[in-house]
XYZ file of C-alpha atoms in Angstrom:
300
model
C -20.376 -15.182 95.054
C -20.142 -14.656 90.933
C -24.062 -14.482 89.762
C -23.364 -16.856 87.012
C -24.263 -20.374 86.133
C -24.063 -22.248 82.332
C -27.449 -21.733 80.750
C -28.603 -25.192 78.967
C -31.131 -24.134 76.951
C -31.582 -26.571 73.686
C -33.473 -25.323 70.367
C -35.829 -29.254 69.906
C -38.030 -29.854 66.690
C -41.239 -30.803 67.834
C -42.713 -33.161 65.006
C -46.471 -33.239 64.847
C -49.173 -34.313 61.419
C -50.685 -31.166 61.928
C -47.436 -29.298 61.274
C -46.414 -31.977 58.076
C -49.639 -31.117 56.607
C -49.650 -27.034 56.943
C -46.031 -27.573 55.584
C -44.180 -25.381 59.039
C -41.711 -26.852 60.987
C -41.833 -25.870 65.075
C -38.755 -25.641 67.423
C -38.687 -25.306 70.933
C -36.170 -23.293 72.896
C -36.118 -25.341 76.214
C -35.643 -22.336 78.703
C -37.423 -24.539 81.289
C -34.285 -26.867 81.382
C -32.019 -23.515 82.396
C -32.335 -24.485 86.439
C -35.432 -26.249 88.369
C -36.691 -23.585 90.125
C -34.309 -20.212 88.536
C -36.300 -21.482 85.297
C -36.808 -20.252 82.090
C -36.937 -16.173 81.716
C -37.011 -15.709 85.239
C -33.512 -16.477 85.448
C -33.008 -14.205 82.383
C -35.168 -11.571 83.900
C -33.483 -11.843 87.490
C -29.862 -11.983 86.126
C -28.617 -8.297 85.411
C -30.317 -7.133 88.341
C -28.712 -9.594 90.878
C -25.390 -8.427 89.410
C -26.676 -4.648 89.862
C -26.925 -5.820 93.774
C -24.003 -7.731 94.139
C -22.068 -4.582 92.699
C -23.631 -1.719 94.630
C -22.970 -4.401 97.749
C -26.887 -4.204 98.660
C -27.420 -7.962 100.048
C -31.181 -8.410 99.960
C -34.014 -8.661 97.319
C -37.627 -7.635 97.939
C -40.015 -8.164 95.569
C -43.879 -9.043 94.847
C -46.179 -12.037 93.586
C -49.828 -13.859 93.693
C -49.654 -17.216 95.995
C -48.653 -19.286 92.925
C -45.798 -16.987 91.711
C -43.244 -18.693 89.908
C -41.049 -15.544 90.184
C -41.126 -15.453 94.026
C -39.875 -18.818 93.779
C -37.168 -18.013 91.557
C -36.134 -14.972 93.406
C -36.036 -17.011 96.489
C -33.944 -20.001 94.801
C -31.719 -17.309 93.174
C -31.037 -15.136 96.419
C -30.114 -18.875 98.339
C -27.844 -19.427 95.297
C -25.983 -16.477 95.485
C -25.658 -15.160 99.123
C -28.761 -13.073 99.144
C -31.702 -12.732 101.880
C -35.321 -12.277 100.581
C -38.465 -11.202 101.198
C -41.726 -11.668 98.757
C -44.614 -9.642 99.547
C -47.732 -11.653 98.939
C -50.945 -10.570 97.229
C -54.088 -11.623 99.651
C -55.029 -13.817 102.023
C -52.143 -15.515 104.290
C -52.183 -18.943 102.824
C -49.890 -22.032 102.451
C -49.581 -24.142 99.565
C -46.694 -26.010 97.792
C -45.003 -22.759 96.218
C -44.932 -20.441 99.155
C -43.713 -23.532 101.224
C -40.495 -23.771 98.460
C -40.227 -20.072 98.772
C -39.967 -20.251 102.539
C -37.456 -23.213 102.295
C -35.300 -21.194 100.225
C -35.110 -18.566 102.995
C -37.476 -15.826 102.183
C -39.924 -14.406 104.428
C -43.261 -13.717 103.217
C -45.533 -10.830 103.784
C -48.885 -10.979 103.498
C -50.744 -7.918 102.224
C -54.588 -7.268 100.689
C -55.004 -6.346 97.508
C -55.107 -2.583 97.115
C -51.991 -2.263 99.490
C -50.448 -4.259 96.995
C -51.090 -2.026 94.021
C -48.431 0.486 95.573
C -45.580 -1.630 95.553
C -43.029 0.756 95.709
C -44.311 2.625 98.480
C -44.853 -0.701 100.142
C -40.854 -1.273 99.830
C -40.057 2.074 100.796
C -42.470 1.698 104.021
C -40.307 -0.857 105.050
C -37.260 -1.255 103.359
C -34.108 1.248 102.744
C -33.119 1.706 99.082
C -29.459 1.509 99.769
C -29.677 -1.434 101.322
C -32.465 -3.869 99.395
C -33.411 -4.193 95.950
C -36.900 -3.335 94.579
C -37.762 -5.949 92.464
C -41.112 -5.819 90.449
C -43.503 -8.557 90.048
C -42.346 -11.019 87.679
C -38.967 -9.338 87.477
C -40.346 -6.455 85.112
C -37.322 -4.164 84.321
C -34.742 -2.811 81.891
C -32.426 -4.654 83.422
C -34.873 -7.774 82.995
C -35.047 -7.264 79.208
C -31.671 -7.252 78.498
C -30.962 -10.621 80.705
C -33.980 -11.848 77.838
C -31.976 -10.226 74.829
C -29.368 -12.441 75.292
C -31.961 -15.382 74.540
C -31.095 -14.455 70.686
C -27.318 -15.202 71.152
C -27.479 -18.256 71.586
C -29.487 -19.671 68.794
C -28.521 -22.193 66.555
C -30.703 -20.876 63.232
C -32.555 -18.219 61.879
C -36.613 -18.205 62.298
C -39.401 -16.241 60.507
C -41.451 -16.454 63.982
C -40.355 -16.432 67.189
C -43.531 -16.974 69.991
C -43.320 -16.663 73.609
C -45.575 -15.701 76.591
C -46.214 -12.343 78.022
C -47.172 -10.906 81.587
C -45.554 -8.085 82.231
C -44.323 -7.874 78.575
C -40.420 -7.922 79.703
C -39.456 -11.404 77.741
C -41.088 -10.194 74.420
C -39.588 -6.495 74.883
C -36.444 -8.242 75.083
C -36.226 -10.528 72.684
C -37.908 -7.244 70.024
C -35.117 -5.145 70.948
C -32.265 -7.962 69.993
C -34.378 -8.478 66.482
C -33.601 -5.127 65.749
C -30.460 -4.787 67.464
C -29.142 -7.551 65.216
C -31.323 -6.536 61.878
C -33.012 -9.849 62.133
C -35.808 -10.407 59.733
C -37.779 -12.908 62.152
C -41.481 -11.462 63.384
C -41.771 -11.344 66.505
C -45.123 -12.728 68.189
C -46.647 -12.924 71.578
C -49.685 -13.936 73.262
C -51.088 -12.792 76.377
C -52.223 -14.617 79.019
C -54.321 -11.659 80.432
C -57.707 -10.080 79.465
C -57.847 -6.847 77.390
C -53.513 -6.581 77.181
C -53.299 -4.161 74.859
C -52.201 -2.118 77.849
C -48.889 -4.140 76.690
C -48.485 -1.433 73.909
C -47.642 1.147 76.642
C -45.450 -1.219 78.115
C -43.108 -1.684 74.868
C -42.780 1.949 74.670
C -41.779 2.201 78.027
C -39.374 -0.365 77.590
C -37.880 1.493 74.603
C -39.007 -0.927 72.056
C -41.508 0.315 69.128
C -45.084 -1.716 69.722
C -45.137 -1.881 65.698
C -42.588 -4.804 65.878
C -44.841 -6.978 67.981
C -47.682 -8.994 66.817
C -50.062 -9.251 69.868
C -52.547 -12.226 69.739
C -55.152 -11.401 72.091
C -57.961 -14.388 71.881
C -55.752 -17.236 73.922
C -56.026 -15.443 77.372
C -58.929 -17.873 78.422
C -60.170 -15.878 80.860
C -57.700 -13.980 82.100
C -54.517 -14.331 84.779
C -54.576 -17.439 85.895
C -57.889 -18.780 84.318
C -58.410 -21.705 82.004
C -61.355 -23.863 80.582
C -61.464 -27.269 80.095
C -60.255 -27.298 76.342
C -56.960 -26.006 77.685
C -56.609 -28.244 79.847
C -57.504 -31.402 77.366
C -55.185 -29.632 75.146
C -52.109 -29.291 77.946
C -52.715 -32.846 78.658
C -52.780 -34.577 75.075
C -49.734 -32.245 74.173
C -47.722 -33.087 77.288
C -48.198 -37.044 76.650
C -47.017 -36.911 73.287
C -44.116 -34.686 73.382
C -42.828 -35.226 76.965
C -42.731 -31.333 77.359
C -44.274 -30.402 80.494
C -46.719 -27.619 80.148
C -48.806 -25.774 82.142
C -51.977 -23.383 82.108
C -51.166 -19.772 83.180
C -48.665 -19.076 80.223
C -46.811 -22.075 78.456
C -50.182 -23.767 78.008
C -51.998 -21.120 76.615
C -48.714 -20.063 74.140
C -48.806 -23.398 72.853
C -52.745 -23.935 72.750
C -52.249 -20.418 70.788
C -49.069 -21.600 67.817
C -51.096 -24.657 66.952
C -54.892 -23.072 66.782
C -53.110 -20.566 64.479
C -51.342 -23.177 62.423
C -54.941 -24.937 61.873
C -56.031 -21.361 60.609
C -53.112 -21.103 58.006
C -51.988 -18.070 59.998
C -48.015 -19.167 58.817
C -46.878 -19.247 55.199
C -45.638 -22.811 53.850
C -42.266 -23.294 54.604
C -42.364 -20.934 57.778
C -40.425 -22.247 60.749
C -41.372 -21.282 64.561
C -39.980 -20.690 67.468
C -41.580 -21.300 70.652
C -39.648 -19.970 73.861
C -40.517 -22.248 76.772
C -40.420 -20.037 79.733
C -40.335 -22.310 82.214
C -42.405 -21.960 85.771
C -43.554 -25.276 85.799
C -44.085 -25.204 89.338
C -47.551 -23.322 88.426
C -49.024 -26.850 87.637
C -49.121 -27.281 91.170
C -52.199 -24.476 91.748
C -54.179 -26.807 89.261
C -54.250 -29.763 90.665
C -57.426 -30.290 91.392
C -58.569 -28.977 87.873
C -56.706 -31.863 86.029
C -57.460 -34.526 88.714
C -60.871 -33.776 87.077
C -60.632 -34.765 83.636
C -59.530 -37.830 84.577
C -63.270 -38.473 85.648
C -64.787 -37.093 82.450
């Protein structure tokens, strides 16, 4: 089966009186309208290496994730798309929940594992799976082949930007969209924030990608935490944005990139004039682990 689908992925102005009164205008590039569950740069991310599979005729996809992973769910949707089989190894406990019960409708079969067998992935695939045969694929689709899936993000905009925003994890997305910046001699900065503690490890990362950590702004005070924390201000915040805009949000990455653009814009981080790009990266099945959290404010 041809690993292709049409990518609908719309730049949207996003009007707001804190942006008419800093004088910067903010787009959104809708990645999370790509596919429901293939969303965002996960698709990007997964694309070039499903191809890789599909032509060295290796027919199933192994790769890793936390019980919320919105790329285990996206590598499960993609290999029922396209005539894979899956597994997803699991960090911790054997647990059920909403996501995993997706992933296992899609097909893949899940493997539980603690948390310092996890740390060796690789030796965890080669334990039980044969090279020739399945593809390795790292957790949240960190690759080369996974950047250049998110290079192509820059083909198909519609104007030029001075900033372009987006999420990082692994640092694949942002490593991506930096190499087609100066691939194509663009002028735009490019900006991420983290949505880890202390991710200036992310340096090493760009380097290893092949991409010079010079071209990246890192914004480092938006992580909240840490993977997969938040505080109650993020949440107020992903809640008042959401009704206003209609853009579903949520905490582990799209709410704190957000949160992030607009305390920056109050600090006059953006020159008058300046227009922003914010990719939305989709995986907005991660609302789902915070249920509870939001059913909260309600009683505050």
């Amino acid at each position: 089966m041809l690993i292709s689908f049409p990518i609908y992925s719309p730049e949207e102005e996003i009007k707001d009186p804190l942006f008419s009164k800093k004088n910067v205008r903010v787009y959104f590039k809708r990645d999370d309208k790509i596919h429901p569950f293939i969303s965002g740069n996960k698709w990007r991310k997964l694309k070039y290496n499903l191809i890789d599979a599909q032509q060295r005729n290796i027919n199933h996809l192994v790769t890793f994730g936390g019980a919320w992973s919105n790329h285990l769910l996206a590598t499960a949707a993609a290999a029922a798309s396209f005539g894979f089989t899956s597994t997803g190894f699991v960090r911790g406990e054997d647990i059920d929940n909403a996501v995993l019960s997706m992933c296992r409708l899609f097909g893949m079969d899940l493997q539980f594992v603690d948390r310092q067998s996890y740390k060796e992935k690789r030796n965890l695939f080669l334990t039980h799976f044969n090279d020739r045969e399945s593809l390795f694929l790292d957790e949240g689709g960190k690759s080369k082949l996974g950047m250049q899936g998110c290079m192509e993000l820059l083909d198909e905009l519609e104007q030029d930007y001075d900033h372009i925003f987006v999420a990082s994890g692994t640092g694949t997305t942002v490593a991506g969209i930096a190499a087609g910046i100066t691939q194509y001699g663009l002028k735009t900065q490019v900006e991420t924030i983290p949505v880890l503690k202390s991710a200036d490890f992310l340096l090493d990362e760009f380097t290893s990608f092949g991409v010079d950590p010079a071209h990246i702004k890192l914004h480092l005070d938006y992580h909240f935490g840490g993977y997969a924390k938040t505080k109650p201000d993020l949440l107020l915040f992903i809640k008042e944005f959401v009704s206003k805009t209609g853009i579903m949000l949520e905490p582990t990455y799209t709410g704190k990139l957000v949160f992030g653009v607009y305390d920056l814009i109050m600090k006059d981080y953006f020159k008058p004039n300046s227009k922003i790009l914010v990719i939305h990266t989709g995986g907005l099945t991660g609302y789902l682990g915070y249920l509870e959290q939001f059913n909260r404010l309600a009683t505050i």
